[in-house]
């Protein structure tokens, strides 16, 4: 045996174990190595999934006889696991689980659903301007402090309430602080009981970070195929999966491709992404946080990731600073589902009109800052008033933030969200203050607020 950091070479005199088998070493089998290469008829090279401290040249390794496995079953709901399916939430291991290999093939073409359906989230800004695909993949772009975690917990809450499904959070290369905060917030928000969390932490070897996504996917496939339940799979961060693969490739001595990425990056990413799909029974819908290196969208990692996404949701720091939550940038967010053949002519037309009004307002902001609103033409002023009301209508109080804001959360049906946009574009609220549209659910709530204000004003006048 030879040990080079996270890479272990072993010799077998009586035949080689198959690729991806786990080798165990140490006094308590605490060191786990996954076979990645067959060097010749007697030697293998593997990648350690645990720290190799204490392992020395000449030590004995044992073939476990199986690849990496993950626990599946109803018992894993509400729990947090590592890459090996071991609980890391300081509770006893779940009883009655079955174990499955994480290396399974994607659902066959004959098993997949041929229907293109919209995945309704109950969040106005997403459903109107960047609708998600049921069984598709969406990218969530956002820095620290713009509401990414809040949006994720709200999506999990709505998944349980609307679709009676299961949510699965997979942290690839997560900071332990972020994982602990998310676990605590989800427990306080009451969404943990229908959620499974799987973490490959930042300080773990690259092998653990590289395989934790497959552990989460195996659990998601159980709920989709065996239970017939829709699954919402949230991955943070998909770039760290690629980064872990790059580290492993370098440690194994493979020749790098452009910008140092592993030559097999496209294949490895496709193996993960192609398992996220909808079948005739149920669907796995994925939302993936995506880090773009140096904001370079031509980076190979970004290019390969974007090729798998059907929607992009961009969170804006400027909108967050203005208190417009969720801070989704309506102009930068896009979706392949926003097609009249899929969402219908009315939805498509209204979404395009909303984008046009908001884009025109963005162009007029510099003129307003220099000359003032009064210098604009009547038509431009009308567009500014519409845009400001649309921005406020697209805000929404969340169930998972009730304890912080004191505002009751809302889910909004798609038709109600479209009715609200249409009413604002038709100037129904042009004479009303903008604040009656801020942090509401459907447009009926704004009408009730207006009626209440008119009644209070009338009573005040009579007094």
PDB file of C-alpha atoms in Angstrom, residues 103-312:
ATOM      1  CA  UNK A 103     -24.473   4.537  -8.199  1.00  0.00           C
ATOM      2  CA  UNK A 104     -27.717   3.949 -10.062  1.00  0.00           C
ATOM      3  CA  UNK A 105     -28.641   4.784 -13.639  1.00  0.00           C
ATOM      4  CA  UNK A 106     -31.024   7.622 -14.542  1.00  0.00           C
ATOM      5  CA  UNK A 107     -34.658   6.732 -15.250  1.00  0.00           C
ATOM      6  CA  UNK A 108     -35.005   5.285 -18.760  1.00  0.00           C
ATOM      7  CA  UNK A 109     -36.679   7.223 -21.546  1.00  0.00           C
ATOM      8  CA  UNK A 110     -39.684   4.908 -21.471  1.00  0.00           C
ATOM      9  CA  UNK A 111     -40.223   5.687 -17.757  1.00  0.00           C
ATOM     10  CA  UNK A 112     -39.982   9.476 -18.075  1.00  0.00           C
ATOM     11  CA  UNK A 113     -42.927  11.795 -18.327  1.00  0.00           C
ATOM     12  CA  UNK A 114     -43.262  13.398 -21.759  1.00  0.00           C
ATOM     13  CA  UNK A 115     -45.440  16.238 -20.451  1.00  0.00           C
ATOM     14  CA  UNK A 116     -43.929  19.669 -19.855  1.00  0.00           C
ATOM     15  CA  UNK A 117     -45.512  21.054 -16.704  1.00  0.00           C
ATOM     16  CA  UNK A 118     -44.969  24.187 -14.658  1.00  0.00           C
ATOM     17  CA  UNK A 119     -44.003  23.684 -11.020  1.00  0.00           C
ATOM     18  CA  UNK A 120     -46.108  26.202  -9.053  1.00  0.00           C
ATOM     19  CA  UNK A 121     -44.227  27.576  -6.029  1.00  0.00           C
ATOM     20  CA  UNK A 122     -46.821  30.019  -4.661  1.00  0.00           C
ATOM     21  CA  UNK A 123     -44.237  32.822  -4.906  1.00  0.00           C
ATOM     22  CA  UNK A 124     -45.475  35.549  -7.278  1.00  0.00           C
ATOM     23  CA  UNK A 125     -42.118  36.767  -8.612  1.00  0.00           C
ATOM     24  CA  UNK A 126     -41.059  33.230  -9.594  1.00  0.00           C
ATOM     25  CA  UNK A 127     -44.366  31.913 -10.943  1.00  0.00           C
ATOM     26  CA  UNK A 128     -45.034  34.990 -13.122  1.00  0.00           C
ATOM     27  CA  UNK A 129     -41.575  35.890 -14.449  1.00  0.00           C
ATOM     28  CA  UNK A 130     -39.398  32.756 -14.129  1.00  0.00           C
ATOM     29  CA  UNK A 131     -41.675  29.701 -13.769  1.00  0.00           C
ATOM     30  CA  UNK A 132     -39.977  26.478 -12.763  1.00  0.00           C
ATOM     31  CA  UNK A 133     -40.303  23.199 -14.639  1.00  0.00           C
ATOM     32  CA  UNK A 134     -41.683  20.166 -12.836  1.00  0.00           C
ATOM     33  CA  UNK A 135     -38.822  17.687 -12.968  1.00  0.00           C
ATOM     34  CA  UNK A 136     -36.447  20.394 -14.184  1.00  0.00           C
ATOM     35  CA  UNK A 137     -33.409  22.201 -12.832  1.00  0.00           C
ATOM     36  CA  UNK A 138     -33.267  25.857 -11.808  1.00  0.00           C
ATOM     37  CA  UNK A 139     -30.203  27.874 -10.833  1.00  0.00           C
ATOM     38  CA  UNK A 140     -30.350  30.209  -7.815  1.00  0.00           C
ATOM     39  CA  UNK A 141     -27.800  32.995  -8.039  1.00  0.00           C
ATOM     40  CA  UNK A 142     -27.169  35.196  -5.023  1.00  0.00           C
ATOM     41  CA  UNK A 143     -24.500  36.365  -2.610  1.00  0.00           C
ATOM     42  CA  UNK A 144     -24.576  36.398   1.185  1.00  0.00           C
ATOM     43  CA  UNK A 145     -27.374  38.305   2.893  1.00  0.00           C
ATOM     44  CA  UNK A 146     -29.806  38.670  -0.012  1.00  0.00           C
ATOM     45  CA  UNK A 147     -32.335  36.093   1.201  1.00  0.00           C
ATOM     46  CA  UNK A 148     -31.169  32.846  -0.406  1.00  0.00           C
ATOM     47  CA  UNK A 149     -31.743  30.737   2.715  1.00  0.00           C
ATOM     48  CA  UNK A 150     -35.129  32.363   3.397  1.00  0.00           C
ATOM     49  CA  UNK A 151     -36.227  31.631  -0.188  1.00  0.00           C
ATOM     50  CA  UNK A 152     -35.067  28.020   0.142  1.00  0.00           C
ATOM     51  CA  UNK A 153     -36.963  27.474   3.426  1.00  0.00           C
ATOM     52  CA  UNK A 154     -40.116  29.068   1.948  1.00  0.00           C
ATOM     53  CA  UNK A 155     -39.921  26.780  -1.098  1.00  0.00           C
ATOM     54  CA  UNK A 156     -39.619  23.811   1.261  1.00  0.00           C
ATOM     55  CA  UNK A 157     -42.656  25.038   3.246  1.00  0.00           C
ATOM     56  CA  UNK A 158     -44.759  25.458   0.099  1.00  0.00           C
ATOM     57  CA  UNK A 159     -43.628  22.082  -1.239  1.00  0.00           C
ATOM     58  CA  UNK A 160     -45.071  20.400   1.851  1.00  0.00           C
ATOM     59  CA  UNK A 161     -48.281  22.437   1.834  1.00  0.00           C
ATOM     60  CA  UNK A 162     -49.162  22.503  -1.870  1.00  0.00           C
ATOM     61  CA  UNK A 163     -47.664  19.377  -3.406  1.00  0.00           C
ATOM     62  CA  UNK A 164     -47.662  17.053  -0.357  1.00  0.00           C
ATOM     63  CA  UNK A 165     -44.112  16.294  -1.336  1.00  0.00           C
ATOM     64  CA  UNK A 166     -40.733  15.868   0.290  1.00  0.00           C
ATOM     65  CA  UNK A 167     -37.901  18.383   0.358  1.00  0.00           C
ATOM     66  CA  UNK A 168     -34.276  17.341   0.344  1.00  0.00           C
ATOM     67  CA  UNK A 169     -31.435  19.773   1.048  1.00  0.00           C
ATOM     68  CA  UNK A 170     -27.955  18.774  -0.106  1.00  0.00           C
ATOM     69  CA  UNK A 171     -25.033  20.873   1.122  1.00  0.00           C
ATOM     70  CA  UNK A 172     -21.920  20.321  -0.992  1.00  0.00           C
ATOM     71  CA  UNK A 173     -18.905  21.990   0.577  1.00  0.00           C
ATOM     72  CA  UNK A 174     -21.108  23.830   3.069  1.00  0.00           C
ATOM     73  CA  UNK A 175     -19.627  25.725   6.002  1.00  0.00           C
ATOM     74  CA  UNK A 176     -20.657  24.003   9.237  1.00  0.00           C
ATOM     75  CA  UNK A 177     -22.042  27.359  10.453  1.00  0.00           C
ATOM     76  CA  UNK A 178     -24.390  27.593   7.430  1.00  0.00           C
ATOM     77  CA  UNK A 179     -25.570  24.023   7.897  1.00  0.00           C
ATOM     78  CA  UNK A 180     -26.305  24.530  11.593  1.00  0.00           C
ATOM     79  CA  UNK A 181     -28.150  27.807  10.928  1.00  0.00           C
ATOM     80  CA  UNK A 182     -30.267  26.261   8.162  1.00  0.00           C
ATOM     81  CA  UNK A 183     -31.144  23.243  10.327  1.00  0.00           C
ATOM     82  CA  UNK A 184     -32.201  25.495  13.215  1.00  0.00           C
ATOM     83  CA  UNK A 185     -34.191  27.891  10.987  1.00  0.00           C
ATOM     84  CA  UNK A 186     -36.030  25.028   9.284  1.00  0.00           C
ATOM     85  CA  UNK A 187     -36.872  23.462  12.645  1.00  0.00           C
ATOM     86  CA  UNK A 188     -38.193  26.800  13.982  1.00  0.00           C
ATOM     87  CA  UNK A 189     -40.184  27.349  10.773  1.00  0.00           C
ATOM     88  CA  UNK A 190     -41.840  23.930  11.191  1.00  0.00           C
ATOM     89  CA  UNK A 191     -40.721  22.492   7.830  1.00  0.00           C
ATOM     90  CA  UNK A 192     -38.118  19.999   9.077  1.00  0.00           C
ATOM     91  CA  UNK A 193     -40.493  17.024   9.509  1.00  0.00           C
ATOM     92  CA  UNK A 194     -40.909  16.617   5.729  1.00  0.00           C
ATOM     93  CA  UNK A 195     -37.285  17.389   4.913  1.00  0.00           C
ATOM     94  CA  UNK A 196     -34.065  15.393   4.696  1.00  0.00           C
ATOM     95  CA  UNK A 197     -30.705  17.177   4.954  1.00  0.00           C
ATOM     96  CA  UNK A 198     -27.416  15.756   3.651  1.00  0.00           C
ATOM     97  CA  UNK A 199     -24.102  17.540   4.155  1.00  0.00           C
ATOM     98  CA  UNK A 200     -20.580  17.147   2.841  1.00  0.00           C
ATOM     99  CA  UNK A 201     -18.850  19.852   4.808  1.00  0.00           C
ATOM    100  CA  UNK A 202     -16.142  22.181   3.539  1.00  0.00           C
ATOM    101  CA  UNK A 203     -13.465  20.668   5.793  1.00  0.00           C
ATOM    102  CA  UNK A 204     -14.111  17.096   4.607  1.00  0.00           C
ATOM    103  CA  UNK A 205     -11.937  15.412   1.957  1.00  0.00           C
ATOM    104  CA  UNK A 206     -12.857  16.099  -1.696  1.00  0.00           C
ATOM    105  CA  UNK A 207     -14.126  12.527  -2.054  1.00  0.00           C
ATOM    106  CA  UNK A 208     -16.900  13.169   0.495  1.00  0.00           C
ATOM    107  CA  UNK A 209     -17.890  16.444  -1.187  1.00  0.00           C
ATOM    108  CA  UNK A 210     -17.851  14.733  -4.587  1.00  0.00           C
ATOM    109  CA  UNK A 211     -20.176  11.884  -3.549  1.00  0.00           C
ATOM    110  CA  UNK A 212     -22.604  13.645  -1.183  1.00  0.00           C
ATOM    111  CA  UNK A 213     -24.765  14.766  -4.123  1.00  0.00           C
ATOM    112  CA  UNK A 214     -25.281  11.136  -5.159  1.00  0.00           C
ATOM    113  CA  UNK A 215     -26.239  10.194  -1.582  1.00  0.00           C
ATOM    114  CA  UNK A 216     -28.936  12.901  -1.617  1.00  0.00           C
ATOM    115  CA  UNK A 217     -30.132  11.865  -5.084  1.00  0.00           C
ATOM    116  CA  UNK A 218     -30.499   8.234  -4.022  1.00  0.00           C
ATOM    117  CA  UNK A 219     -32.769   9.328  -1.155  1.00  0.00           C
ATOM    118  CA  UNK A 220     -34.748  11.579  -3.529  1.00  0.00           C
ATOM    119  CA  UNK A 221     -35.202   8.714  -6.022  1.00  0.00           C
ATOM    120  CA  UNK A 222     -36.649   6.521  -3.277  1.00  0.00           C
ATOM    121  CA  UNK A 223     -39.417   9.051  -2.517  1.00  0.00           C
ATOM    122  CA  UNK A 224     -40.091   9.571  -6.235  1.00  0.00           C
ATOM    123  CA  UNK A 225     -40.079   5.926  -7.375  1.00  0.00           C
ATOM    124  CA  UNK A 226     -41.158   3.957  -4.287  1.00  0.00           C
ATOM    125  CA  UNK A 227     -43.444   6.465  -2.562  1.00  0.00           C
ATOM    126  CA  UNK A 228     -44.734   8.273  -5.683  1.00  0.00           C
ATOM    127  CA  UNK A 229     -44.154  11.671  -4.039  1.00  0.00           C
ATOM    128  CA  UNK A 230     -42.852  14.816  -5.680  1.00  0.00           C
ATOM    129  CA  UNK A 231     -39.432  15.828  -4.397  1.00  0.00           C
ATOM    130  CA  UNK A 232     -37.894  19.292  -4.198  1.00  0.00           C
ATOM    131  CA  UNK A 233     -34.106  18.878  -4.232  1.00  0.00           C
ATOM    132  CA  UNK A 234     -32.093  21.921  -3.180  1.00  0.00           C
ATOM    133  CA  UNK A 235     -28.343  21.809  -3.833  1.00  0.00           C
ATOM    134  CA  UNK A 236     -25.893  24.342  -2.421  1.00  0.00           C
ATOM    135  CA  UNK A 237     -23.472  24.673  -4.178  1.00  0.00           C
ATOM    136  CA  UNK A 238     -23.155  22.858  -7.495  1.00  0.00           C
ATOM    137  CA  UNK A 239     -19.838  24.583  -8.277  1.00  0.00           C
ATOM    138  CA  UNK A 240     -18.295  22.930  -5.217  1.00  0.00           C
ATOM    139  CA  UNK A 241     -19.223  19.544  -6.678  1.00  0.00           C
ATOM    140  CA  UNK A 242     -17.207  20.421  -9.789  1.00  0.00           C
ATOM    141  CA  UNK A 243     -14.408  21.800  -7.606  1.00  0.00           C
ATOM    142  CA  UNK A 244     -14.230  18.548  -5.593  1.00  0.00           C
ATOM    143  CA  UNK A 245     -14.007  16.575  -8.852  1.00  0.00           C
ATOM    144  CA  UNK A 246     -11.170  18.827  -9.972  1.00  0.00           C
ATOM    145  CA  UNK A 247      -9.272  18.151  -6.723  1.00  0.00           C
ATOM    146  CA  UNK A 248      -9.763  14.380  -7.077  1.00  0.00           C
ATOM    147  CA  UNK A 249      -8.649  14.440 -10.719  1.00  0.00           C
ATOM    148  CA  UNK A 250      -5.448  16.259  -9.777  1.00  0.00           C
ATOM    149  CA  UNK A 251      -4.736  13.886  -6.871  1.00  0.00           C
ATOM    150  CA  UNK A 252      -5.242  10.858  -9.140  1.00  0.00           C
ATOM    151  CA  UNK A 253      -2.707  12.281 -11.599  1.00  0.00           C
ATOM    152  CA  UNK A 254      -5.082  12.793 -14.536  1.00  0.00           C
ATOM    153  CA  UNK A 255      -4.126  15.412 -17.108  1.00  0.00           C
ATOM    154  CA  UNK A 256      -6.160  18.604 -16.593  1.00  0.00           C
ATOM    155  CA  UNK A 257      -8.168  20.280 -19.335  1.00  0.00           C
ATOM    156  CA  UNK A 258      -8.811  24.013 -19.840  1.00  0.00           C
ATOM    157  CA  UNK A 259      -8.329  26.229 -16.739  1.00  0.00           C
ATOM    158  CA  UNK A 260      -7.309  23.215 -14.645  1.00  0.00           C
ATOM    159  CA  UNK A 261     -10.683  21.456 -14.675  1.00  0.00           C
ATOM    160  CA  UNK A 262     -10.843  17.680 -14.812  1.00  0.00           C
ATOM    161  CA  UNK A 263     -11.158  16.215 -18.341  1.00  0.00           C
ATOM    162  CA  UNK A 264     -14.240  14.257 -17.197  1.00  0.00           C
ATOM    163  CA  UNK A 265     -16.141  17.275 -15.806  1.00  0.00           C
ATOM    164  CA  UNK A 266     -18.915  17.160 -18.417  1.00  0.00           C
ATOM    165  CA  UNK A 267     -19.532  13.457 -17.810  1.00  0.00           C
ATOM    166  CA  UNK A 268     -19.486  13.752 -14.012  1.00  0.00           C
ATOM    167  CA  UNK A 269     -21.903  16.686 -13.992  1.00  0.00           C
ATOM    168  CA  UNK A 270     -24.234  14.942 -16.460  1.00  0.00           C
ATOM    169  CA  UNK A 271     -24.282  11.778 -14.309  1.00  0.00           C
ATOM    170  CA  UNK A 272     -25.590  13.887 -11.424  1.00  0.00           C
ATOM    171  CA  UNK A 273     -27.981  16.116 -13.391  1.00  0.00           C
ATOM    172  CA  UNK A 274     -29.561  13.431 -15.577  1.00  0.00           C
ATOM    173  CA  UNK A 275     -30.885  11.594 -12.515  1.00  0.00           C
ATOM    174  CA  UNK A 276     -32.974  14.682 -11.701  1.00  0.00           C
ATOM    175  CA  UNK A 277     -36.102  14.111 -13.794  1.00  0.00           C
ATOM    176  CA  UNK A 278     -39.842  13.477 -13.763  1.00  0.00           C
ATOM    177  CA  UNK A 279     -41.346  10.038 -14.285  1.00  0.00           C
ATOM    178  CA  UNK A 280     -44.964   9.016 -14.823  1.00  0.00           C
ATOM    179  CA  UNK A 281     -45.350   8.611 -11.039  1.00  0.00           C
ATOM    180  CA  UNK A 282     -43.702  11.734  -9.627  1.00  0.00           C
ATOM    181  CA  UNK A 283     -40.884  14.207 -10.198  1.00  0.00           C
ATOM    182  CA  UNK A 284     -37.642  15.451  -8.704  1.00  0.00           C
ATOM    183  CA  UNK A 285     -37.488  19.221  -9.187  1.00  0.00           C
ATOM    184  CA  UNK A 286     -34.133  20.762  -8.354  1.00  0.00           C
ATOM    185  CA  UNK A 287     -33.055  24.272  -7.389  1.00  0.00           C
ATOM    186  CA  UNK A 288     -29.292  24.642  -7.360  1.00  0.00           C
ATOM    187  CA  UNK A 289     -27.219  27.491  -6.004  1.00  0.00           C
ATOM    188  CA  UNK A 290     -24.590  28.322  -8.617  1.00  0.00           C
ATOM    189  CA  UNK A 291     -21.341  30.175  -7.990  1.00  0.00           C
ATOM    190  CA  UNK A 292     -19.872  31.782 -11.108  1.00  0.00           C
ATOM    191  CA  UNK A 293     -16.063  32.081 -10.762  1.00  0.00           C
ATOM    192  CA  UNK A 294     -14.956  35.734 -11.032  1.00  0.00           C
ATOM    193  CA  UNK A 295     -18.383  36.505 -12.593  1.00  0.00           C
ATOM    194  CA  UNK A 296     -17.062  34.890 -15.799  1.00  0.00           C
ATOM    195  CA  UNK A 297     -20.029  33.215 -17.496  1.00  0.00           C
ATOM    196  CA  UNK A 298     -17.670  31.682 -20.092  1.00  0.00           C
ATOM    197  CA  UNK A 299     -15.894  29.649 -17.393  1.00  0.00           C
ATOM    198  CA  UNK A 300     -16.190  25.911 -18.264  1.00  0.00           C
ATOM    199  CA  UNK A 301     -17.881  25.155 -14.913  1.00  0.00           C
ATOM    200  CA  UNK A 302     -20.575  27.787 -15.553  1.00  0.00           C
ATOM    201  CA  UNK A 303     -21.046  26.778 -19.211  1.00  0.00           C
ATOM    202  CA  UNK A 304     -21.537  23.091 -18.368  1.00  0.00           C
ATOM    203  CA  UNK A 305     -23.895  23.908 -15.483  1.00  0.00           C
ATOM    204  CA  UNK A 306     -26.054  26.322 -17.525  1.00  0.00           C
ATOM    205  CA  UNK A 307     -26.548  23.703 -20.223  1.00  0.00           C
ATOM    206  CA  UNK A 308     -28.569  21.643 -17.705  1.00  0.00           C
ATOM    207  CA  UNK A 309     -30.712  24.461 -16.256  1.00  0.00           C
ATOM    208  CA  UNK A 310     -34.240  25.286 -17.401  1.00  0.00           C
ATOM    209  CA  UNK A 311     -34.584  28.458 -15.268  1.00  0.00           C
ATOM    210  CA  UNK A 312     -32.335  31.032 -13.597  1.00  0.00           C
TER     211      UNK A 312
END
